[in-house]
Structures are given as C-alpha cells and as structure tokens.
Coordinates of C-alpha atoms and ligand atoms in Angstrom, one line a residue:
M12 CA 111.3 127.5 152.1
T13 CA 113.4 127.6 148.8
E14 CA 111.3 127.5 145.5
I15 CA 110.0 124.4 143.4
H16 CA 109.7 124.9 139.5
E17 CA 108.5 122.7 137.4
I18 CA 110.6 121.3 134.3
N19 CA 109.2 119.2 131.7
F20 CA 111.5 116.7 130.2
D21 CA 110.2 115.4 126.6
G22 CA 111.2 112.4 125.1
L23 CA 112.8 112.4 122.0
V24 CA 110.9 110.1 119.0
G25 CA 113.2 107.5 118.7
P26 CA 114.2 105.9 114.9
T27 CA 111.5 103.1 115.3
H28 CA 108.9 105.0 115.7
N29 CA 106.3 102.9 114.1
F30 CA 102.5 101.8 114.0
A31 CA 102.2 97.9 115.4
G32 CA 98.9 98.0 117.0
L33 CA 100.5 96.6 120.5
S34 CA 98.6 98.2 123.2
F35 CA 95.2 96.7 124.0
G36 CA 92.8 99.3 124.9
N37 CA 95.2 102.3 123.6
I38 CA 92.0 103.1 120.8
A39 CA 94.4 104.8 118.5
S40 CA 97.3 102.5 118.7
H41 CA 94.7 100.0 117.5
A42 CA 93.3 102.1 114.8
H43 CA 96.4 103.2 113.2
S44 CA 98.1 99.1 113.3
K45 CA 100.7 98.7 110.5
Q46 CA 100.1 101.8 108.9
T47 CA 103.4 103.3 107.6
S48 CA 105.2 106.2 110.0
H49 CA 107.1 109.2 109.5
P50 CA 109.7 108.8 112.4
K51 CA 111.4 112.4 111.0
K52 CA 108.7 114.0 111.0
A53 CA 107.8 112.3 114.1
A54 CA 110.9 114.0 116.1
L55 CA 110.8 117.1 114.6
Q56 CA 107.2 117.7 115.7
G57 CA 108.7 116.8 119.4
L58 CA 111.2 119.1 119.0
E59 CA 109.1 121.9 117.7
K60 CA 106.8 121.6 120.9
M61 CA 109.8 121.9 123.1
A62 CA 111.2 124.4 121.3
T63 CA 108.1 126.4 122.0
L64 CA 107.3 125.8 125.6
M65 CA 111.4 126.8 126.2
R66 CA 110.5 130.5 123.9
M67 CA 107.8 130.9 126.5
G68 CA 110.5 131.1 129.1
L69 CA 109.3 127.5 130.6
K70 CA 112.3 125.7 132.0
Q71 CA 112.1 122.5 129.6
G72 CA 114.0 119.4 129.0
V73 CA 115.1 116.1 126.9
F74 CA 115.1 112.6 127.4
P75 CA 117.2 110.7 125.1
P76 CA 115.6 107.7 123.3
H77 CA 116.4 103.9 124.2
E78 CA 118.0 101.3 121.7
R79 CA 115.3 99.3 119.5
P80 CA 115.4 96.9 118.7
H81 CA 116.4 95.7 121.7
I82 CA 118.6 93.2 121.7
P83 CA 119.7 92.4 124.8
S84 CA 115.9 91.3 125.5
L85 CA 116.1 89.0 122.9
R86 CA 118.9 87.6 124.4
K87 CA 117.1 86.8 127.5
L88 CA 114.9 85.1 125.2
G89 CA 117.1 83.1 124.1
F90 CA 118.2 84.6 120.9
Q91 CA 121.9 83.7 120.5
G92 CA 124.3 85.2 117.8
T93 CA 125.3 89.0 116.6
A94 CA 122.6 91.9 116.8
S95 CA 122.0 90.9 112.4
D96 CA 121.4 87.4 113.3
I97 CA 119.2 87.8 116.2
I98 CA 117.1 90.4 114.3
K99 CA 116.8 87.5 111.0
T100 CA 116.4 85.0 113.3
A101 CA 113.4 86.6 114.8
A102 CA 112.2 88.2 111.8
A103 CA 111.8 85.0 110.3
D104 CA 110.1 82.9 113.0
H105 CA 109.3 85.6 115.7
K106 CA 108.2 88.3 114.0
Q107 CA 105.7 89.2 116.7
L108 CA 108.3 89.2 119.4
L109 CA 110.4 91.3 117.3
T110 CA 107.9 94.2 116.9
N111 CA 107.4 94.2 120.4
M112 CA 111.3 94.7 121.1
S113 CA 111.3 97.5 118.4
S114 CA 108.9 100.0 119.2
A115 CA 109.8 103.2 120.5
S116 CA 107.5 103.5 123.2
S117 CA 109.8 105.1 125.3
M118 CA 108.9 108.7 123.9
W119 CA 105.8 108.9 126.0
V120 CA 107.7 110.0 128.9
A121 CA 105.1 110.3 131.0
N122 CA 105.2 107.0 131.9
A123 CA 108.9 107.0 132.4
G124 CA 108.4 106.8 136.2
T125 CA 106.9 108.8 139.0
T126 CA 109.1 111.7 141.1
S127 CA 108.4 113.5 144.1
A128 CA 109.6 117.1 144.9
S129 CA 112.1 117.6 147.5
S130 CA 109.7 119.7 149.5
D131 CA 107.5 116.9 150.0
T132 CA 109.5 114.0 150.7
S133 CA 110.6 112.9 154.5
D134 CA 114.4 113.0 153.4
G135 CA 114.3 116.3 151.8
K136 CA 115.7 114.4 148.5
T137 CA 113.8 114.1 145.1
H138 CA 113.2 110.5 144.7
F139 CA 112.6 108.8 141.2
T140 CA 110.8 105.7 140.7
A141 CA 110.8 104.0 137.2
A142 CA 107.7 102.6 136.0
N143 CA 107.9 98.7 135.4
L144 CA 105.1 99.5 132.9
S145 CA 104.2 95.5 133.3
S146 CA 100.4 95.4 131.5
M147 CA 102.5 95.7 127.9
L148 CA 105.1 93.6 126.7
H149 CA 106.9 95.9 124.7
R150 CA 106.4 98.7 127.5
S151 CA 107.7 96.2 130.3
I152 CA 111.4 95.8 128.8
E153 CA 111.4 100.3 129.2
H154 CA 112.7 100.1 133.0
E155 CA 115.9 99.5 133.4
H156 CA 117.4 101.6 131.0
T157 CA 114.6 104.1 132.4
S158 CA 116.2 104.2 135.5
K159 CA 119.9 104.2 134.2
M160 CA 118.6 107.4 132.5
L161 CA 117.3 109.1 135.8
R162 CA 120.0 108.1 137.5
T163 CA 122.4 109.3 134.6
I164 CA 120.3 113.3 134.2
F165 CA 119.6 113.4 138.0
A166 CA 123.0 112.0 139.6
S167 CA 123.6 114.4 142.5
D168 CA 123.5 112.0 145.4
Q169 CA 122.9 115.3 147.5
F170 CA 119.7 116.0 145.7
F171 CA 118.7 113.1 144.5
A172 CA 117.0 109.4 145.6
H173 CA 116.5 106.8 143.0
H174 CA 114.4 103.6 143.0
D175 CA 114.2 100.7 141.2
A176 CA 110.7 99.6 139.4
L177 CA 108.5 97.7 141.2
P178 CA 108.2 94.3 140.8
G179 CA 106.8 93.5 137.7
T180 CA 103.7 91.7 138.1
Q181 CA 100.0 92.9 137.3
F182 CA 99.6 93.5 141.1
F183 CA 101.9 96.3 141.0
G184 CA 101.4 97.7 137.7
D185 CA 103.0 100.8 137.2
E186 CA 102.7 103.1 134.7
G187 CA 104.3 106.3 136.3
A188 CA 103.1 109.8 136.2
A189 CA 100.6 109.4 133.6
N190 CA 98.4 108.5 136.8
H191 CA 100.2 110.8 138.9
T192 CA 99.6 114.4 139.7
R193 CA 101.1 117.1 142.2
F194 CA 99.4 120.2 142.9
C195 CA 100.7 122.7 144.8
N196 CA 101.2 126.7 145.8
S197 CA 102.0 129.5 143.4
K198 CA 105.9 128.9 145.1
G199 CA 105.8 125.5 144.0
T200 CA 105.6 124.1 147.6
Q201 CA 103.1 122.8 150.1
G202 CA 102.8 119.7 147.2
L203 CA 99.9 117.1 147.2
S204 CA 100.1 114.2 145.4
C205 CA 97.2 113.1 143.6
F206 CA 97.7 109.0 142.6
V207 CA 95.0 107.6 140.3
Y208 CA 94.4 104.1 140.0
G209 CA 92.6 101.9 138.0
Q210 CA 92.2 98.8 140.2
S211 CA 93.3 97.3 143.4
Y212 CA 94.3 94.1 143.6
M213 CA 93.8 93.6 147.5
Q214 CA 90.8 95.7 148.2
G215 CA 89.0 94.1 144.9
G216 CA 85.9 96.6 144.1
T217 CA 84.8 98.2 141.1
K218 CA 87.7 97.3 138.2
P219 CA 86.9 97.7 134.4
A220 CA 85.4 94.6 131.8
K221 CA 87.0 95.3 128.8
Y222 CA 90.3 96.8 128.6
P223 CA 92.9 96.5 131.6
A224 CA 93.3 98.8 134.5
R225 CA 97.4 99.4 134.1
Q226 CA 97.9 101.3 137.4
T227 CA 97.1 99.6 140.6
L228 CA 96.3 101.2 144.0
E229 CA 99.1 98.8 145.3
A230 CA 102.0 100.0 142.9
S231 CA 100.8 103.7 144.0
E232 CA 100.9 103.3 147.8
A233 CA 104.3 101.6 147.4
I234 CA 105.8 104.1 145.6
A235 CA 104.4 106.9 147.8
R236 CA 106.3 104.8 150.9
Q237 CA 109.1 104.9 149.1
H238 CA 109.2 108.3 148.3
G239 CA 108.6 109.5 151.7
L240 CA 105.1 111.0 151.6
T241 CA 102.6 111.0 154.1
A242 CA 99.5 110.6 154.7
H243 CA 99.2 114.0 154.8
N244 CA 100.4 115.3 151.2
T245 CA 99.1 112.3 149.5
L246 CA 95.9 111.4 148.1
F247 CA 94.5 108.4 146.3
L248 CA 91.6 108.4 144.0
Q249 CA 90.2 105.5 141.7
Q250 CA 89.8 106.0 138.3
N251 CA 86.4 105.4 137.3
P252 CA 86.2 101.9 135.1
D253 CA 83.5 102.8 132.3
V254 CA 85.6 105.8 131.1
I255 CA 88.6 103.1 131.0
D256 CA 86.5 100.9 129.1
Q257 CA 85.9 103.4 126.6
G258 CA 89.5 103.9 125.8
V259 CA 91.0 105.9 128.9
F260 CA 93.7 103.8 129.5
H261 CA 95.7 106.1 131.6
N262 CA 94.3 108.9 134.1
D263 CA 96.2 111.6 132.0
V264 CA 93.8 110.9 129.0
I265 CA 90.9 112.0 130.9
A266 CA 92.3 113.9 133.8
V267 CA 95.0 116.4 133.8
G268 CA 96.1 119.0 136.9
S269 CA 98.9 121.1 138.1
R270 CA 99.6 123.4 140.9
N271 CA 96.1 124.9 141.8
I272 CA 93.9 123.8 139.3
M273 CA 92.6 120.2 138.2
F274 CA 91.2 119.9 134.6
C275 CA 89.1 116.8 134.1
H276 CA 86.1 115.1 132.6
E277 CA 82.9 115.0 134.9
Q278 CA 83.5 111.2 134.4
A279 CA 87.0 111.0 135.4
F280 CA 86.9 109.3 138.9
L281 CA 85.0 106.9 141.0
N282 CA 83.2 109.1 143.5
Q283 CA 84.1 112.1 141.9
K284 CA 81.6 115.2 143.7
A285 CA 82.7 114.0 147.1
A286 CA 86.5 113.6 146.0
L287 CA 87.0 116.9 144.2
T288 CA 85.0 119.0 146.7
A289 CA 87.4 117.6 149.9
L290 CA 90.5 118.1 147.5
K291 CA 90.0 121.6 147.2
Q292 CA 89.0 122.1 150.8
E293 CA 92.4 120.4 151.9
R294 CA 94.2 122.6 149.0
E295 CA 92.5 125.9 150.1
K296 CA 93.1 124.7 154.0
T297 CA 96.6 123.9 153.0
T298 CA 98.0 127.0 151.0
G299 CA 95.5 129.8 151.4
E300 CA 95.1 130.1 147.5
A301 CA 91.8 129.7 145.6
F302 CA 91.9 125.7 144.0
H303 CA 90.3 125.8 140.6
I304 CA 88.3 122.9 139.9
I305 CA 87.2 122.5 136.2
E306 CA 85.0 119.9 135.4
V307 CA 83.8 119.4 131.5
P308 CA 80.2 118.4 131.6
T309 CA 79.4 115.2 129.0
A310 CA 76.8 117.3 127.3
A311 CA 79.7 119.8 125.9
V312 CA 82.6 117.0 125.7
S313 CA 81.8 113.1 125.1
V314 CA 84.5 111.0 126.6
Q315 CA 84.3 109.5 123.0
D316 CA 85.3 113.3 122.1
A317 CA 87.9 113.5 125.1
V318 CA 89.8 110.5 124.2
S319 CA 90.2 111.1 119.9
T320 CA 91.0 114.3 120.7
Y321 CA 92.6 114.5 124.1
L322 CA 91.6 117.8 125.3
F323 CA 92.7 116.4 128.8
N324 CA 96.1 114.9 127.7
T325 CA 97.1 118.7 127.6
Q326 CA 100.2 120.3 129.8
L327 CA 99.1 123.2 131.8
V328 CA 101.8 125.7 131.9
F329 CA 102.4 129.0 133.9
P330 CA 104.4 131.5 132.0
Q331 CA 105.9 133.4 134.3
G332 CA 103.4 136.3 135.1
K333 CA 100.3 134.2 133.3
K334 CA 97.5 132.7 134.2
A335 CA 98.1 128.8 133.0
T336 CA 98.4 128.0 129.3
I337 CA 97.0 124.8 127.7
I338 CA 99.1 122.8 125.3
A339 CA 96.8 121.1 123.6
P340 CA 97.3 119.0 120.2
Q341 CA 95.5 119.7 117.1
E342 CA 93.0 117.3 117.2
C343 CA 91.7 119.4 119.7
H344 CA 91.2 122.3 117.0
D345 CA 89.6 120.7 114.3
N346 CA 86.9 119.0 116.8
P347 CA 84.4 121.6 116.9
A348 CA 82.7 120.9 120.0
V349 CA 86.1 120.9 121.9
K350 CA 87.1 124.0 120.2
D351 CA 83.8 125.8 121.0
Y352 CA 84.2 124.4 125.1
L353 CA 87.8 125.7 124.7
E354 CA 87.0 129.5 123.6
S355 CA 84.2 129.1 126.4
L356 CA 87.2 128.4 128.8
I357 CA 89.3 130.7 128.0
A358 CA 87.2 133.0 127.8
N359 CA 85.6 133.0 131.0
S360 CA 88.3 131.5 133.0
E361 CA 89.7 132.7 136.3
A362 CA 92.8 130.5 136.0
I363 CA 93.5 129.8 132.4
E364 CA 93.8 132.3 130.0
D365 CA 95.3 131.0 126.5
V366 CA 95.6 127.7 124.5
K367 CA 98.5 126.6 122.1
F368 CA 97.9 123.9 119.4
F369 CA 100.5 121.7 118.2
D370 CA 100.7 119.0 115.4
L371 CA 101.8 116.1 117.3
R372 CA 100.3 113.6 114.6
Q373 CA 102.9 111.2 114.3
S374 CA 102.8 110.9 118.1
M375 CA 98.4 111.0 118.5
N376 CA 97.9 107.9 116.6
N377 CA 99.8 105.8 119.0
G378 CA 97.9 107.4 121.8
G379 CA 100.3 109.7 122.7
G380 CA 99.4 113.4 123.0
P381 CA 101.7 116.4 124.9
A382 CA 101.2 115.1 128.3
C383 CA 102.5 111.9 127.2
L384 CA 105.3 113.0 125.7
R385 CA 106.7 114.7 128.4
F386 CA 108.2 113.8 132.6
R387 CA 107.6 116.8 135.1
A388 CA 109.9 116.8 137.6
A389 CA 109.3 119.8 140.3
L390 CA 112.8 120.7 141.6
S391 CA 114.3 124.0 143.2
N392 CA 117.2 126.2 141.5
A393 CA 120.0 124.1 142.5
E394 CA 118.6 121.1 141.3
I395 CA 118.0 122.0 138.1
E396 CA 121.7 123.4 138.5
S397 CA 122.9 120.1 139.1
I398 CA 121.6 118.5 135.9
G399 CA 123.5 120.8 133.8
I400 CA 126.6 119.9 135.3
S401 CA 126.0 116.0 134.6
T402 CA 124.5 116.2 131.5
N403 CA 123.5 118.4 128.3
T404 CA 120.0 118.0 128.6
L405 CA 118.4 120.8 129.2
M406 CA 117.0 122.6 126.2
T407 CA 119.0 125.8 124.8
E408 CA 118.2 127.0 120.8
K409 CA 122.0 125.5 120.6
L410 CA 120.4 121.9 121.5
Y411 CA 117.4 122.7 119.5
D412 CA 119.4 123.0 116.8
Q413 CA 121.8 120.4 117.6
L414 CA 119.0 117.9 117.8
T415 CA 117.0 119.2 114.3
A416 CA 120.4 118.8 112.9
W417 CA 120.9 115.2 114.2
V418 CA 117.4 114.0 113.6
S419 CA 117.1 115.3 109.9
K420 CA 120.8 113.3 109.1
H421 CA 119.7 110.2 110.7
Y422 CA 116.0 109.1 110.6
R423 CA 114.0 108.1 107.4
D424 CA 111.4 109.7 106.4
E425 CA 108.7 106.1 106.2
L426 CA 109.2 103.2 107.6
T427 CA 106.5 100.5 107.0
P428 CA 106.4 97.2 109.2
D429 CA 108.5 95.1 106.8
D430 CA 111.3 97.7 107.4
L431 CA 111.5 96.6 111.4
L432 CA 112.5 93.5 110.1
D433 CA 115.6 94.5 108.5
P434 CA 118.9 94.6 110.6
A435 CA 120.2 97.3 108.5
L436 CA 117.7 99.7 110.7
Y437 CA 119.3 98.7 113.8
Q438 CA 123.0 99.2 112.6
E439 CA 121.6 103.0 111.5
S440 CA 119.7 103.8 114.9
M441 CA 123.0 102.3 116.9
T442 CA 124.9 104.8 114.7
A443 CA 122.6 108.2 115.5
L444 CA 122.6 107.0 119.2
D445 CA 126.0 106.8 119.2
E446 CA 126.4 110.4 117.9
L447 CA 123.7 111.3 120.5
T448 CA 125.2 110.2 123.7
S449 CA 128.1 113.1 122.7
I450 CA 125.1 115.8 122.0
L451 CA 124.0 114.7 124.9
K452 CA 126.4 114.4 127.1
V453 CA 125.3 110.9 128.9
G454 CA 128.1 109.1 128.7
S455 CA 129.6 106.3 125.8
H456 CA 128.3 103.7 127.8
F457 CA 124.8 104.9 128.0
Y458 CA 123.4 102.4 125.3
D459 CA 124.2 98.7 125.6
F460 CA 125.3 98.5 121.9
Q461 CA 125.6 94.6 119.9
K462 CA 128.0 93.8 117.8
Ligands
SUG722 O1 101.6 102.7 126.2 N1 101.3 103.4 122.9 C1 101.3 104.2 124.3 C2 101.1 105.3 124.4 C3 101.1 105.9 125.9 C4 100.5 107.2 126.1 N2 100.8 107.7 127.1 C5 100.4 108.4 128.1 N3 98.9 108.1 128.4 N4 100.9 109.1 129.4 C6 100.9 102.9 125.5 O2 99.5 102.4 124.9 C7 101.8 102.1 120.9 C8 102.5 101.3 120.6 C9 102.2 101.0 119.2 O3 100.9 100.5 118.7 O4 103.1 100.4 118.1 C10 102.0 102.4 122.6 O5 102.5 102.1 123.0

C-alpha cells in the first residue's frame, strides 16, 4: 500500500490579530481581553515554527489568513454602503459586532476542518469537511472561506473530495481536527480516526456545567459518514466534562496523539482507563506494532498547569529515522512542574526522545498553542505533489523569506482595541492580502475584497 505522510499546514496569523476576549470558556482569551496585541510579532513567531519544522526535514505547508474585518458578513447583517461606511457605522453603533467580524481567529487552523486519509476512506480519496465553528460568533463566519481555501489548495479531483460544513446549529457543533486524531502504523496506513466530543444531543448523558461543549457526537458521526469511514476505523470518545469546565475547550488542550502514541492527561476522557486499554489492544492487533499510551498524572501536572502551559497542545513529530519530538510552547519550559515532567519523560520514554520549545506567546495569549496553529493532513507523495502544482503553499526557504518580508512590510507592530474601529486598517490589510495571493499563487479571486 502507498505510504502516507503527515504534513502540517500552519495558519499564517492575519494583520488584525488582536485580543478581544471573544471565546467564553477559553481562559487565556478571557485573561488577555482588550490588551494591546502585536500582529507583526505574532505572524513572525508562527513563521519561525513553520521554518524550524521544515528544517527538521518535516513536510510543512501554510494556510493564508482570512480577510478581516469581514465586510460580506456585516453586509449580511444589514450594514450598507462602502466598506469604509460599514466599518464607521458598525464602530459607532455596534462595536461588539465589528470586533467579532475583525478577529484573526482563522490562524488556529486545527479548527479549520477535519480530514481523512485516502487509505482510510471507502472511495480511496482524501476527504475534507470545513468546521462550522457554530459555538462562537467570530468563528462561525470562517467556514465558507475555509471551504474555498481547502478546495483551492487541495484542488485535484483525482485525489481529494470536499464537503461543506455541517448545518450551523448547536446540535452539529463542529470544531474540526482539534477534536480528531488519526493513529496509524509506521508507514502511515492502517489509520484509526479517534473523534472526541464534548456532549451528545441525542443520547443526552453527562455534559459540562459551566462552559460550552463545542463538539457534539452527532457532528463527529456525520463527518465519519461523509468521509466513508467505518466502524472498524473509527473510535468515539467523550471528553471529561469536568475538564471542559476548567478551560479545556477543545480536546487538543488535554490530549495529543500521532502514529502509535497517545499523550494525554489522566483526566482527559470519560471512562478513560477502559477506553485507552481498548485503544491499545485494537492498535497493536491491527498494526502489529507497539502502541504507547502516556498518561500524565494529576500529581505530576495539574489540569490548571496543563491549561496554562498547553503541555498537550503540543505537536508530536517524527523526524526521519528518529523517535517522536515534542513541539511545545515556551510556557512549558517556564513552568517548573511541567519542565520537570518533560525532562523525565524524555529521559525515560521509549517513544519520545526530544522536546523543542517555541515562543508563540501572541497566539498563546488567545488560547492558541503549537497544535492549534496547525492543520494536519495525512497524504501520499503524489497527493502532496499535486498541492505544489495548484498553489505555492508548501514551505521552502524561499517562501519563508518571502513571507517574513511580506509580514515585515505590511503588519503593524501594535494593535489596540480602538485600532479595530479604523477603516484604514481594512484598506491596509486588503493591500497586504492582495499581494499575498500572488506569493501563495492562490488566485486573484481568493478574497472577496469590498470597495
Ligand atoms: O476558538 N481563540 C480560539 C483559540 C482556538 C484554539 N484552537 C485549538 N485549541 N485547536 C478559540 O477559542 C480568541 C479570540 C479573542 O478572544 O480575541 C479565540 O478565538
């Protein structure tokens, strides 16, 4: 069977990156609300991570940011006139709406959608579904452009199948790959899709009391059906509602998995022991390879420390010929309990041999760690090559240089909440994004610029 490789596409931070406190249940977003942000620094921090992973020999791509403020959404809500008129009216009378339409949240592309590898689906194509992100207003406007972007980058009909987002109701609340992990063997095949949900509307049962459960079982099941997955290669686990109430608004804040490793907190899932024992048995039987479950005890790292450091919002990557490396935020290094835990893990683990820390503080302050910033796809070499034919979104040293120069030229150093009310920011951002369409070769109609 054709080998399948994991490729990470990181979301390029957009020019309106700001701290608006928009995400109820996301502790970092709330804590940094209304602070001054640093868009240029944010974008350069993200690019640095992409370049480092590329230089480690890993396959890396980039997703362009969405246009913000999103004038078509404001028009749908009844605002009229030119883009400048709309921004001025909204700034005067509906500041909160304008703020929601100005978020650079599309950078967290782990929430862009869910993908299933060609080796796992019934028609042998790689499937994509954009996430409706229906639980937060500022994110619910992302899926239309996300679908367009996925169709532009993964353009080959021969290899790829695309689905629109699920209906945008709470019943089908879908936050994409932040709640989905694909395990596989060392050749990237024999995949198992592990979908993690916060609550089920049909089955009832337990759910968080304080904060929203953004992903539903019904949404995860619908995606598995659309993608042609079967009972043999899917697993549905429920997140522990108690940790959602402690700020674990997506499963990727408390667990990360890849290939033959599940790295999670001991409080991540409901009925965890039985579920993980069954997972290990199934994987070892199917792949004939060892499967590693690394459960971090509360005594070593509290849920609170896991949420503030994003120990589990890390990436597990596999440089050629090596065991896994953890890609972690600097916050993990700065917290003594987490640092100690990681040191002993690296010293003793059979599966993980290194950790690299990254300064991603601008994104972290909105609740977005290394794993939030990346969309993983499991693709064959031919599928990856087809991306390079359609667009220029696969990372190279040249593209890295072009993108850092582009960010340095166009992005503001600082953005205050009041800066979002200024129509000049829109014009400035559109000039920047227009230039970006040529760099990434995504086509001149990629954005819906408004006069
Ligand atoms: O949806 N933050 C994002 C963070 C997404 C993190 N993604 C993953 N865990 N995969 C969210 O809550 C905050 C925006 C603000 O407050 O300005 C925000 O949208």
